[in-house]
PDB file of C-alpha atoms and ligand atoms in Angstrom:
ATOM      1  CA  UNK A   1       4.539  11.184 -15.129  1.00 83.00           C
ATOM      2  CA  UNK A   2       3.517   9.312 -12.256  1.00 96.00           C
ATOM      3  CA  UNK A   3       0.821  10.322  -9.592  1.00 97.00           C
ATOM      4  CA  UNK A   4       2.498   9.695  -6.326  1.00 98.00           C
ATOM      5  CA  UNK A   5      -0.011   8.425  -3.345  1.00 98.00           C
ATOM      6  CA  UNK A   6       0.576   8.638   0.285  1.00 99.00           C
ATOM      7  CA  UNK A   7      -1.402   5.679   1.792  1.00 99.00           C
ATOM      8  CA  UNK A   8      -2.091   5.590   5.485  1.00 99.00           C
ATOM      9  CA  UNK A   9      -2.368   1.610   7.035  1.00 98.00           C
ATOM     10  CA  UNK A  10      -3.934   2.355  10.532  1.00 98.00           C
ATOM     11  CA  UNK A  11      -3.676  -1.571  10.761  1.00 98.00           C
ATOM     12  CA  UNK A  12      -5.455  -2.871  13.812  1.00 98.00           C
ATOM     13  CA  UNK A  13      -6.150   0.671  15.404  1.00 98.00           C
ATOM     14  CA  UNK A  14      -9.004   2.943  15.993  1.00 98.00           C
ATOM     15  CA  UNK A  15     -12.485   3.202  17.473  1.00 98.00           C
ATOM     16  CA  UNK A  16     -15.423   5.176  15.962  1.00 98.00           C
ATOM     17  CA  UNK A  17     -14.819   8.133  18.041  1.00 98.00           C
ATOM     18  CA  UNK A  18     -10.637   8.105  17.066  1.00 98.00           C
ATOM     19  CA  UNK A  19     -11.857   7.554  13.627  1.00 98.00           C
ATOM     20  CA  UNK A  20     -14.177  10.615  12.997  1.00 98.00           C
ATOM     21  CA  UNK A  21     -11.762  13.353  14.824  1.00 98.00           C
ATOM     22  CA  UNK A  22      -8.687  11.922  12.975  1.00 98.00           C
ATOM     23  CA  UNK A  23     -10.502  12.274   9.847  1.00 98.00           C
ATOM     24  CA  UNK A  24     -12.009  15.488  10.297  1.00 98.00           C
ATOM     25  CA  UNK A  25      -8.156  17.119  11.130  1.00 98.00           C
ATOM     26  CA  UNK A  26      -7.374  15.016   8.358  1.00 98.00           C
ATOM     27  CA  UNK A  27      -9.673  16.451   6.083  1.00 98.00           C
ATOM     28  CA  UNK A  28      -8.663  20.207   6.947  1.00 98.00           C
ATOM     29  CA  UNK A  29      -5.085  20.242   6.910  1.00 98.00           C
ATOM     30  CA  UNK A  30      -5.019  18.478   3.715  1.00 98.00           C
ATOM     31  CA  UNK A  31      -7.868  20.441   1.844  1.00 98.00           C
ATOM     32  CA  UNK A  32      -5.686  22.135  -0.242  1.00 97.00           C
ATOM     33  CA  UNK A  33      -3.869  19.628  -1.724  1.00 97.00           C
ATOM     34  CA  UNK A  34      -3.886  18.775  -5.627  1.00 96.00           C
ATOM     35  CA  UNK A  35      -1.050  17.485  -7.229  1.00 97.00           C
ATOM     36  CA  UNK A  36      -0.679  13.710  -5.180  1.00 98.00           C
ATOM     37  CA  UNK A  37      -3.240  10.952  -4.323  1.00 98.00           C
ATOM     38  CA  UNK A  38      -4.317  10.068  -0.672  1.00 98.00           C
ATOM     39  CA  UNK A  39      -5.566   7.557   0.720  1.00 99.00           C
ATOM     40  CA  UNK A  40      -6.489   6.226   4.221  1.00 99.00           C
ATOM     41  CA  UNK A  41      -6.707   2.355   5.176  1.00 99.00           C
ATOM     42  CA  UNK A  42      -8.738   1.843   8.512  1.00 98.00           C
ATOM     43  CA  UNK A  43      -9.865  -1.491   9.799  1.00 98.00           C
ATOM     44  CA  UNK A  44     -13.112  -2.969   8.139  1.00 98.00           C
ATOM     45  CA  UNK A  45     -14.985  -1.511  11.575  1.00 98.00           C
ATOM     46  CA  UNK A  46     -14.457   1.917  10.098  1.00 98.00           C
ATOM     47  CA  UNK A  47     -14.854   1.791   6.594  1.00 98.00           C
ATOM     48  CA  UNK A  48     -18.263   3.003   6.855  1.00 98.00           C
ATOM     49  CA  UNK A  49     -17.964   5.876   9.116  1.00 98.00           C
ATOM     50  CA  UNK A  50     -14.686   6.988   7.202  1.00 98.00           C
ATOM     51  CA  UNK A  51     -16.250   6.647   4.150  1.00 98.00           C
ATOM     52  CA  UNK A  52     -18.903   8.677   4.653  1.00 98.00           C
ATOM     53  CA  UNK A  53     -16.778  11.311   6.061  1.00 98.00           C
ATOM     54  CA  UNK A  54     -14.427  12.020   3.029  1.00 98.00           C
ATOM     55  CA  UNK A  55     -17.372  11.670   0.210  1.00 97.00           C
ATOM     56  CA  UNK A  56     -16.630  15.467  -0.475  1.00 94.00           C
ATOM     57  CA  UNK A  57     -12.906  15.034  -0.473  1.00 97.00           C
ATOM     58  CA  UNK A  58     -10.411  14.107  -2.916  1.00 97.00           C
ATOM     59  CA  UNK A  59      -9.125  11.193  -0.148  1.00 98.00           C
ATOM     60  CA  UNK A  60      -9.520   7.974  -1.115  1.00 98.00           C
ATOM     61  CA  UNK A  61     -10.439   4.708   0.692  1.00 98.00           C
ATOM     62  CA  UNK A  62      -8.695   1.236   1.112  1.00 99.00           C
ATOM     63  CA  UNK A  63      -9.547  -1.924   2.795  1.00 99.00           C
ATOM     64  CA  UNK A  64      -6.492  -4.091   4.747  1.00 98.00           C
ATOM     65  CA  UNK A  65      -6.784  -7.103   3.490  1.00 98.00           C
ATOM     66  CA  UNK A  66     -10.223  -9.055   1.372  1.00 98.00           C
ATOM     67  CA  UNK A  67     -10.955 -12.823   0.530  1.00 98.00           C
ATOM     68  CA  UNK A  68     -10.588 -13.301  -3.229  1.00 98.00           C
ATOM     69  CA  UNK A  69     -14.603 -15.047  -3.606  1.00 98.00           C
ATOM     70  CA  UNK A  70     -17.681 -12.662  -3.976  1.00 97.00           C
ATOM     71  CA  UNK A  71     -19.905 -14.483  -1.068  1.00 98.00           C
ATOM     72  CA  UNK A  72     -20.406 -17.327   0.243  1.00 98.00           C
ATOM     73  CA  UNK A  73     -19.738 -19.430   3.030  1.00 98.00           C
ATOM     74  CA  UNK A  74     -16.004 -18.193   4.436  1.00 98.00           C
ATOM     75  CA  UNK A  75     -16.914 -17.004   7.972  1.00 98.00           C
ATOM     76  CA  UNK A  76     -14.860 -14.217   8.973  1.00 98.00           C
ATOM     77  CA  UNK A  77     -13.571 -13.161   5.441  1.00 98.00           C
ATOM     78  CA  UNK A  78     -14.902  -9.809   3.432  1.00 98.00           C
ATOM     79  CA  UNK A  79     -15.161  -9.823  -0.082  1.00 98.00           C
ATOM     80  CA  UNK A  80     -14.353  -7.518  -3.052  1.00 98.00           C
ATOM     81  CA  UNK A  81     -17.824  -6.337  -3.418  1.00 98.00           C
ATOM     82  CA  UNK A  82     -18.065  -5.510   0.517  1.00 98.00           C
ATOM     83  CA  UNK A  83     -15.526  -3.395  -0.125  1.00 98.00           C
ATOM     84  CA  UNK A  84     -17.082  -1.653  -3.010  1.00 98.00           C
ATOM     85  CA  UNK A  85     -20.117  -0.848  -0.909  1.00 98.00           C
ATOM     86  CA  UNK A  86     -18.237   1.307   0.577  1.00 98.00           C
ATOM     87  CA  UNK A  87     -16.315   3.055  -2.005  1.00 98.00           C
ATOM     88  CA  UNK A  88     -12.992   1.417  -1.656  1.00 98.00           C
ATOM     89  CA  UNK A  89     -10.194   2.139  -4.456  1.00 98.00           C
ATOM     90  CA  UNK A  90      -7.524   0.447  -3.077  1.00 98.00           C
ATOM     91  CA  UNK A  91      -6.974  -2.471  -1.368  1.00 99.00           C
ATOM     92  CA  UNK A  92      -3.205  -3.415   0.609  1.00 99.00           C
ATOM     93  CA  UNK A  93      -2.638  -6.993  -0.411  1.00 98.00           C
ATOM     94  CA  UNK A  94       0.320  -9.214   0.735  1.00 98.00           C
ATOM     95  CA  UNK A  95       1.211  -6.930   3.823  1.00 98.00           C
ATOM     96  CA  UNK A  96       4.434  -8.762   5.639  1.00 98.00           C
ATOM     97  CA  UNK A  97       2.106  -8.458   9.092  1.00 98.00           C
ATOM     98  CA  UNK A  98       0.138 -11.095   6.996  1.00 98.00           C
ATOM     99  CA  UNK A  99       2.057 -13.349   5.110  1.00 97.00           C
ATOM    100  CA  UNK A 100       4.668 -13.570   8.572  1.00 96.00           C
ATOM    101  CA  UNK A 101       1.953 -13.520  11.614  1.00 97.00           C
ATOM    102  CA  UNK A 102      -0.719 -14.646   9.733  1.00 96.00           C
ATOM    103  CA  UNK A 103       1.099 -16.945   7.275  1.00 97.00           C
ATOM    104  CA  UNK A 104      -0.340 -15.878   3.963  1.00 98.00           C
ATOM    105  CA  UNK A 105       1.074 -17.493   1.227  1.00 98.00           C
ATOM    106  CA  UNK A 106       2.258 -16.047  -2.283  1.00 98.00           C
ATOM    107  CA  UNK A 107      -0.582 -18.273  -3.692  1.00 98.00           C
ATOM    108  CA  UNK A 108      -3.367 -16.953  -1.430  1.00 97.00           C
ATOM    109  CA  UNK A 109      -1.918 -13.724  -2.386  1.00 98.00           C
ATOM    110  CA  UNK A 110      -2.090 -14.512  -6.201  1.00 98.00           C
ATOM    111  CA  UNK A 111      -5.978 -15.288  -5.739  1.00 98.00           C
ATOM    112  CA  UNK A 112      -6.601 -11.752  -3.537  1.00 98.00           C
ATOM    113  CA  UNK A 113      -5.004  -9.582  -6.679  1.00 98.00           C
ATOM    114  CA  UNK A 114      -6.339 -11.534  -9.333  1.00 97.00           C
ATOM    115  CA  UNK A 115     -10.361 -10.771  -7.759  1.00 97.00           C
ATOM    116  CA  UNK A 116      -9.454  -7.211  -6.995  1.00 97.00           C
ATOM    117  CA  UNK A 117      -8.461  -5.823 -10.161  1.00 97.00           C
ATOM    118  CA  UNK A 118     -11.305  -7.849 -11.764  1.00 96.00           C
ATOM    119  CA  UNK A 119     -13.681  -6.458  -9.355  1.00 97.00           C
ATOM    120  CA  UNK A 120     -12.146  -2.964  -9.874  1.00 97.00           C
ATOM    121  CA  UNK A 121     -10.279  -2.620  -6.813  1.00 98.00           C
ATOM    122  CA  UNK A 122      -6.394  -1.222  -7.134  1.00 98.00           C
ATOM    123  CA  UNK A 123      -4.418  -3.559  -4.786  1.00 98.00           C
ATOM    124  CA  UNK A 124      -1.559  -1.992  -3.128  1.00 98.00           C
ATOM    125  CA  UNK A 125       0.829  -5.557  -3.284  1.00 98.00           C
ATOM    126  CA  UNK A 126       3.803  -5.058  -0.258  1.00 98.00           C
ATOM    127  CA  UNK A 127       6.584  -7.295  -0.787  1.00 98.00           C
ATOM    128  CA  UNK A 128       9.902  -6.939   1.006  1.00 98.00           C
ATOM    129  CA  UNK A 129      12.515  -9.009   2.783  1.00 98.00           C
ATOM    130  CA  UNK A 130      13.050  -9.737   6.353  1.00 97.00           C
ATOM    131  CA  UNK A 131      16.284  -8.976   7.836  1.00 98.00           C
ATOM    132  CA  UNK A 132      17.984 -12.278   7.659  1.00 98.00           C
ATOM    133  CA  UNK A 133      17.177 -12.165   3.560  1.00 98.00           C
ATOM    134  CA  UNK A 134      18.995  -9.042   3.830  1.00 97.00           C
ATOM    135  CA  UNK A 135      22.014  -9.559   5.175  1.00 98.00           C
ATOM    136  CA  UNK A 136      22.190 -13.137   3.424  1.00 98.00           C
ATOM    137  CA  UNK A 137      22.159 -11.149  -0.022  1.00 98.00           C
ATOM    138  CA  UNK A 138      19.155 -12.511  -0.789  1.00 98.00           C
ATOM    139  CA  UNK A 139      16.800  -9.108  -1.276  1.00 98.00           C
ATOM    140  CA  UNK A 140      16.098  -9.024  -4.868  1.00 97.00           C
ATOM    141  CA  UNK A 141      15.490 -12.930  -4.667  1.00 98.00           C
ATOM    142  CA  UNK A 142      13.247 -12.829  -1.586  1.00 98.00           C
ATOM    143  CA  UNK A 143      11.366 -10.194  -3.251  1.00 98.00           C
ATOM    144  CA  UNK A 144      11.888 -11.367  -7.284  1.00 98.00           C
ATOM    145  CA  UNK A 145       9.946 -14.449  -5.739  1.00 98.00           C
ATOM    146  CA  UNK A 146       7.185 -12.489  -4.459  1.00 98.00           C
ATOM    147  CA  UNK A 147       6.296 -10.759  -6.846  1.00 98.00           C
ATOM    148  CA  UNK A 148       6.459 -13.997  -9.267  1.00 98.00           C
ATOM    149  CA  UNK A 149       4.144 -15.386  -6.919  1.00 98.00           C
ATOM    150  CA  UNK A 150       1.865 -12.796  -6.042  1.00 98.00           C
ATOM    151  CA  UNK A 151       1.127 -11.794  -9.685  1.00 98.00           C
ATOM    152  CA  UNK A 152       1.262 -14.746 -11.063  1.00 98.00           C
ATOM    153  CA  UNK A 153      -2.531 -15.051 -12.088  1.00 98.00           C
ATOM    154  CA  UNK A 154      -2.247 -11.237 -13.576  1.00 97.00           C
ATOM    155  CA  UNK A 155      -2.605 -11.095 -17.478  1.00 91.00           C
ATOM    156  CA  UNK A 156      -3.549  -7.688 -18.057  1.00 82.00           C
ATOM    157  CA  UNK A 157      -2.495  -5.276 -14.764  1.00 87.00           C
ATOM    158  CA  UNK A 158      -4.775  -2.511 -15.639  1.00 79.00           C
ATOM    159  CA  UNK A 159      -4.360  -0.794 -12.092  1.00 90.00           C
ATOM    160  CA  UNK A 160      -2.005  -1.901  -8.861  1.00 97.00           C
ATOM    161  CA  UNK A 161      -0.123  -0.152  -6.928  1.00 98.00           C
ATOM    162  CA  UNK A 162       3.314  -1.992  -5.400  1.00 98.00           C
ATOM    163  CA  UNK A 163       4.292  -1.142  -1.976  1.00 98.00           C
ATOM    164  CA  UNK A 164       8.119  -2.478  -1.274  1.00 98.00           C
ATOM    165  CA  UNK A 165       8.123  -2.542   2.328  1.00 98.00           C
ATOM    166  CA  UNK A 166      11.971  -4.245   4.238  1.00 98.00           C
ATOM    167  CA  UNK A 167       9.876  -6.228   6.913  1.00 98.00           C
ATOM    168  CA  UNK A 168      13.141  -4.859   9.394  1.00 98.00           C
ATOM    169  CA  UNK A 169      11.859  -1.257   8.446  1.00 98.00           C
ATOM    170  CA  UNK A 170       8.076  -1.793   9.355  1.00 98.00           C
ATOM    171  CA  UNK A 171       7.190  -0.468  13.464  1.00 97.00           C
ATOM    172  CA  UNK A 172      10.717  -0.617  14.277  1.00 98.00           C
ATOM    173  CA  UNK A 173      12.057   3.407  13.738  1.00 98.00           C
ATOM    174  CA  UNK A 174      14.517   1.827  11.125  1.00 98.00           C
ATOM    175  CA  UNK A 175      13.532   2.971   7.577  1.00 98.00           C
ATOM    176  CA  UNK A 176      15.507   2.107   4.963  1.00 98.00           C
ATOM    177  CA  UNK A 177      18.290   4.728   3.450  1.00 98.00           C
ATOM    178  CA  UNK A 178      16.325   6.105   0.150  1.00 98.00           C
ATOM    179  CA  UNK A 179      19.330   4.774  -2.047  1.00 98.00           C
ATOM    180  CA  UNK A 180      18.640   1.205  -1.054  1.00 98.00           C
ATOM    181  CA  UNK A 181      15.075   1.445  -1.461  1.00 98.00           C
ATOM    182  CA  UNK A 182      15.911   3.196  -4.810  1.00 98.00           C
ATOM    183  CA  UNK A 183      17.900  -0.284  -5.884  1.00 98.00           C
ATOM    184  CA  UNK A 184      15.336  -2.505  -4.963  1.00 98.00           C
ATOM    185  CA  UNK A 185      12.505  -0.129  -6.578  1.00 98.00           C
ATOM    186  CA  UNK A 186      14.442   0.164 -10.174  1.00 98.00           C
ATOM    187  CA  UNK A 187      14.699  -3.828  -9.428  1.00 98.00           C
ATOM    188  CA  UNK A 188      11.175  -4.555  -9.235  1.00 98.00           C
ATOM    189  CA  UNK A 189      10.314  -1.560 -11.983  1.00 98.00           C
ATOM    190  CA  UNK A 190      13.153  -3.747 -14.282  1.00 98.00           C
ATOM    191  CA  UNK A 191      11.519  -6.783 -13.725  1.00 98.00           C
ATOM    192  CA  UNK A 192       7.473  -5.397 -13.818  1.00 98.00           C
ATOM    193  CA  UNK A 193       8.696  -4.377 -17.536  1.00 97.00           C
ATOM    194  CA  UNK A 194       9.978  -8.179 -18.276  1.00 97.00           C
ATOM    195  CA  UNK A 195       6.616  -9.518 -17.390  1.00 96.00           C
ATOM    196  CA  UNK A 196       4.142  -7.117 -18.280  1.00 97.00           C
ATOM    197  CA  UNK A 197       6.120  -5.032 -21.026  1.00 96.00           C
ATOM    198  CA  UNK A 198       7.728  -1.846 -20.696  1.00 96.00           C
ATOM    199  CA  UNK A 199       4.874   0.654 -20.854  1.00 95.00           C
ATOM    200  CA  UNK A 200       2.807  -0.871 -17.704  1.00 96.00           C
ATOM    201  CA  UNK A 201       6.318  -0.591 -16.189  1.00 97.00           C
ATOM    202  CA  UNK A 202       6.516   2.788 -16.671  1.00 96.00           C
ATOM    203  CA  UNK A 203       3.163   3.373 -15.262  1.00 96.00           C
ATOM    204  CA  UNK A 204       3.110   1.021 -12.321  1.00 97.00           C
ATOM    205  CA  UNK A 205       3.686   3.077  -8.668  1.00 98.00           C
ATOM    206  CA  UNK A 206       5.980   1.625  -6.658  1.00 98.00           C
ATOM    207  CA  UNK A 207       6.077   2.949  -3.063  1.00 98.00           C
ATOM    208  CA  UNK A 208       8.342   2.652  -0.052  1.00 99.00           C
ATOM    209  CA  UNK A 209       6.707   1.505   3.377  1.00 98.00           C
ATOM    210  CA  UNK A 210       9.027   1.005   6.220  1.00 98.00           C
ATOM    211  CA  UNK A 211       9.206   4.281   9.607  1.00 98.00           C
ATOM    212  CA  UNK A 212       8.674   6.698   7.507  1.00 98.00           C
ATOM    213  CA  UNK A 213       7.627   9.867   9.225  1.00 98.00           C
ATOM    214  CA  UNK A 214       7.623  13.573   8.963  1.00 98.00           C
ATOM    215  CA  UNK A 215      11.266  13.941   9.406  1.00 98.00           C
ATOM    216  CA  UNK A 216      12.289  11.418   6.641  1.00 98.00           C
ATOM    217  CA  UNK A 217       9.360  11.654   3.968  1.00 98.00           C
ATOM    218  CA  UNK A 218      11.311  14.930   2.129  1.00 98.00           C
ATOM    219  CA  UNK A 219      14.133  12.401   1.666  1.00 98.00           C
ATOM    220  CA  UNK A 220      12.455   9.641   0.040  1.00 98.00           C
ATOM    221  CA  UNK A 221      10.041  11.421  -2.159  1.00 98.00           C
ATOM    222  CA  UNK A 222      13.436  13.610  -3.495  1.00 98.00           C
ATOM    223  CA  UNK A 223      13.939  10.197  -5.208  1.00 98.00           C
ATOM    224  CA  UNK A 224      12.166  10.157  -8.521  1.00 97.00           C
ATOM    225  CA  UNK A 225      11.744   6.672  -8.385  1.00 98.00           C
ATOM    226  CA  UNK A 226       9.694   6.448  -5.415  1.00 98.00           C
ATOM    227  CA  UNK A 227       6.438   6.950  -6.622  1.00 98.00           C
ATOM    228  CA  UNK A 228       4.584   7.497  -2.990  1.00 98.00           C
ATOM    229  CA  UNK A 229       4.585   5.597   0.372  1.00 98.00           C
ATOM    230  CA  UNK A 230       2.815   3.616   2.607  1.00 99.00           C
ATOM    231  CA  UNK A 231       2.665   4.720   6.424  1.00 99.00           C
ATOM    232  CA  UNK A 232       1.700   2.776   9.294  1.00 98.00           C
ATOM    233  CA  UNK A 233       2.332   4.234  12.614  1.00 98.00           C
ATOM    234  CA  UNK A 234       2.788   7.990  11.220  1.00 98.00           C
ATOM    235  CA  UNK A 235      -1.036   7.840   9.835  1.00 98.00           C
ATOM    236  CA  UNK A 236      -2.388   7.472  12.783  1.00 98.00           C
ATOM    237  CA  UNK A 237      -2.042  11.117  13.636  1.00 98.00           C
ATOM    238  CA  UNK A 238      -3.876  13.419  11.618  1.00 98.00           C
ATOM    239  CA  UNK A 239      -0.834  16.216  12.109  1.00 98.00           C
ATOM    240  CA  UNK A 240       2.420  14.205  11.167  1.00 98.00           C
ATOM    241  CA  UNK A 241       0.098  12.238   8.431  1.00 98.00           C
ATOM    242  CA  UNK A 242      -0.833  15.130   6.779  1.00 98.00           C
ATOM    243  CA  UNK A 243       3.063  16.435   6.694  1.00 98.00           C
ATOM    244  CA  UNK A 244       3.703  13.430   5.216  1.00 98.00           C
ATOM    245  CA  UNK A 245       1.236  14.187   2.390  1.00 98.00           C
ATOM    246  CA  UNK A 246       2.755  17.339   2.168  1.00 98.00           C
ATOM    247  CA  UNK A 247       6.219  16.225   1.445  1.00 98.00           C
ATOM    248  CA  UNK A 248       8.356  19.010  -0.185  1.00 96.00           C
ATOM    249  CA  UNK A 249      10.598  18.229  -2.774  1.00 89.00           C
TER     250      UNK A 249
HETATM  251  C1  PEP B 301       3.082  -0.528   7.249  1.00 83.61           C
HETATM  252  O1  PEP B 301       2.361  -1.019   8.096  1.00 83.61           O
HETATM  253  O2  PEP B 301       2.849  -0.767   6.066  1.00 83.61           O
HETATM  254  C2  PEP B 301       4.183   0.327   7.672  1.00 83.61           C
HETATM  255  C3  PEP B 301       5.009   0.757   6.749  1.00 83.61           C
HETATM  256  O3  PEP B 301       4.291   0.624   9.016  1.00 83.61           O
HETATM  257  P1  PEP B 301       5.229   1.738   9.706  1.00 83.61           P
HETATM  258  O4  PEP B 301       5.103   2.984   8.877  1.00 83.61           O
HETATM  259  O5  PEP B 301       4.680   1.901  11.077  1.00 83.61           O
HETATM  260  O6  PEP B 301       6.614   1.216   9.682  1.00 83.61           O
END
C-alpha cells in the first residue's frame, strides 16, 4: 500500500508573521492525523521559521526549487545541503511555473533530481501538459517526454515522489475530472515500471496538482490511483488546507 501525501506549494507567498499563524492553525487542526503524509513547501525565506515550528509534528518540510551543485559560486541558487540544514524531505522539482516562466529545461531538471536523491532529498517531479498539448492529443507524449527527460540521469530511484500537474489546471479553478487524471496517472505508473521495473512502479506516488480544493479533494483521493496531491492556492489557508489533508474516502 501506498502512503498518500498532501503537499502544500505556497509558491511565492508569505511573510514571517503569515508564516508562523498559518502554521500554528496548521499544526492544531491537523494534530490528529496518522494514516497520510504532510507536507508544507514555503519559500526559502521561511524554511527556517517553519521548520522550527513543526519539529514536534509529524509535518514534513519541502523546498521549491534547489541548484543541483553543493556550493560554490552560483549567486542566487540554494543547494541540496542548504536545504538539509533545515530538515527538508522533499523537494518540488520541474514545477510548470518553472520550466514555462522561468524556462527550465528537462536537462536542468535531470541534474536537480539526480543531486537530490543522492543528497537524500525526495523530489516531488511535476510534469503535465499545457492546454494546447491537450487538445492536440499530445498528453501522454508531452508528458512521456518529460519524464524521459527529467529522470534520465536516475539509475536507482530509491525515493521521488511524481506530481502530474495539467499546466491548464494550475491557479485557474479548472482541475482536471479525476478519470482523466486517472489515465494519465496509470500512464506514467505503466511507463515508471518500463524503466525502473515493476516493483519501484508499484511503490512510486504519483499525485494530482491542478485547483484542487476542499470541495473536490474527496473526489480525487476516491481514486486508488491517486496516491496524494499537490496544492497551491488551497495551502495557503490553514482551514481549507487542513480539509484537504483530511480528505474522506
Ligand atoms: C501548484 O502550484 O502546484 C498547484 C497545483 O497550484 P493550484 O493548486 O493553485 O492550482
Amino acid at each position: 500500500m501506498r502512503r498518500r501525501l498532501i503537499a502544500g506549494n505556497w509558491k511565492m507567498n508569505g511573510t514571517v508573521p503569515e508564516a508562523i499563524s498559518l502554521v500554528q492553525r496548521l499544526k492544531l487542526l491537523v494534530s490528529d492525523v496518522q494514516d497520510r503524509d504532510i507536507a508544507v513547501c514555503p519559500p526559502f525565506t521561511l524554511l527556517d521559521t517553519v521548520s522550527k515550528m513543526i519539529i514536534d509534528t509529524r509535518i514534513y518540510l519541502g523546498a521549491q526549487d534547489m541548484f543541483w551543485e553543493e556550493k560554490g559560486a552560483f549567486t542566487g541558487e540554494i543547494s541540496p545541503l542548504m536545504l538539509k540544514e533545515f530538515n527538508c524531505t522533499f523537494v518540488i522539482l520541474g514545477h510548470s511555473e518553472r520550466r514555462w516562466i522561468i524556462g527550465e529545461t528537462d536537462e536542468f531538471i535531470a541534474k536537480k533530481v539526480e543531486s537530490a536523491i543522492r543528497n537524500g532529498l525526495t523530489p516531488i517531479l511535476c510534469v503535465g501538459e499545457r492546454l494546447e498539448d491537450r487538445e492536440a492529443g499530445k498528453t501522454k507524449d508531452v508528458v512521456i517526454s518529460q519524464l524521459e527527460g527529467s529522470l534520465s540521469l536516475v539509475k536507482d530511484p530509491e525515493s521521488i515522489v511524481i506530481a502530474y500537474e495539467p499546466v491548464w489546471a494550475i491557479g485557474t479553478g479548472k482541475p482536471a475530472y479525476p478519470k482523466d487524471a486517472v489515465d494519465v496517472i496509470s500512464m506514467i505508473r505503466e511507463w515508471y515500471g518500463s524503466r525502473f521495473g515493476k516493483d519501484k512502479a508499484e511503490g512510486v506516488r504519483i499525485l494530482y496538482g491542478g485547483s484542487v480544493t476542499p470541495s473536490n479533494i474527496d473526489d480525487f483521493m476516491k481514486e486508488s490511483e491517486i496516491d496524494g496531491a499537490l496544492v497551491g492556492g488551497a495551502s495557503l489557508n490553514a482551514d481549507s488546507f487542513a480539509r484537504i489533508v483530511k480528505y474522506l474516502l
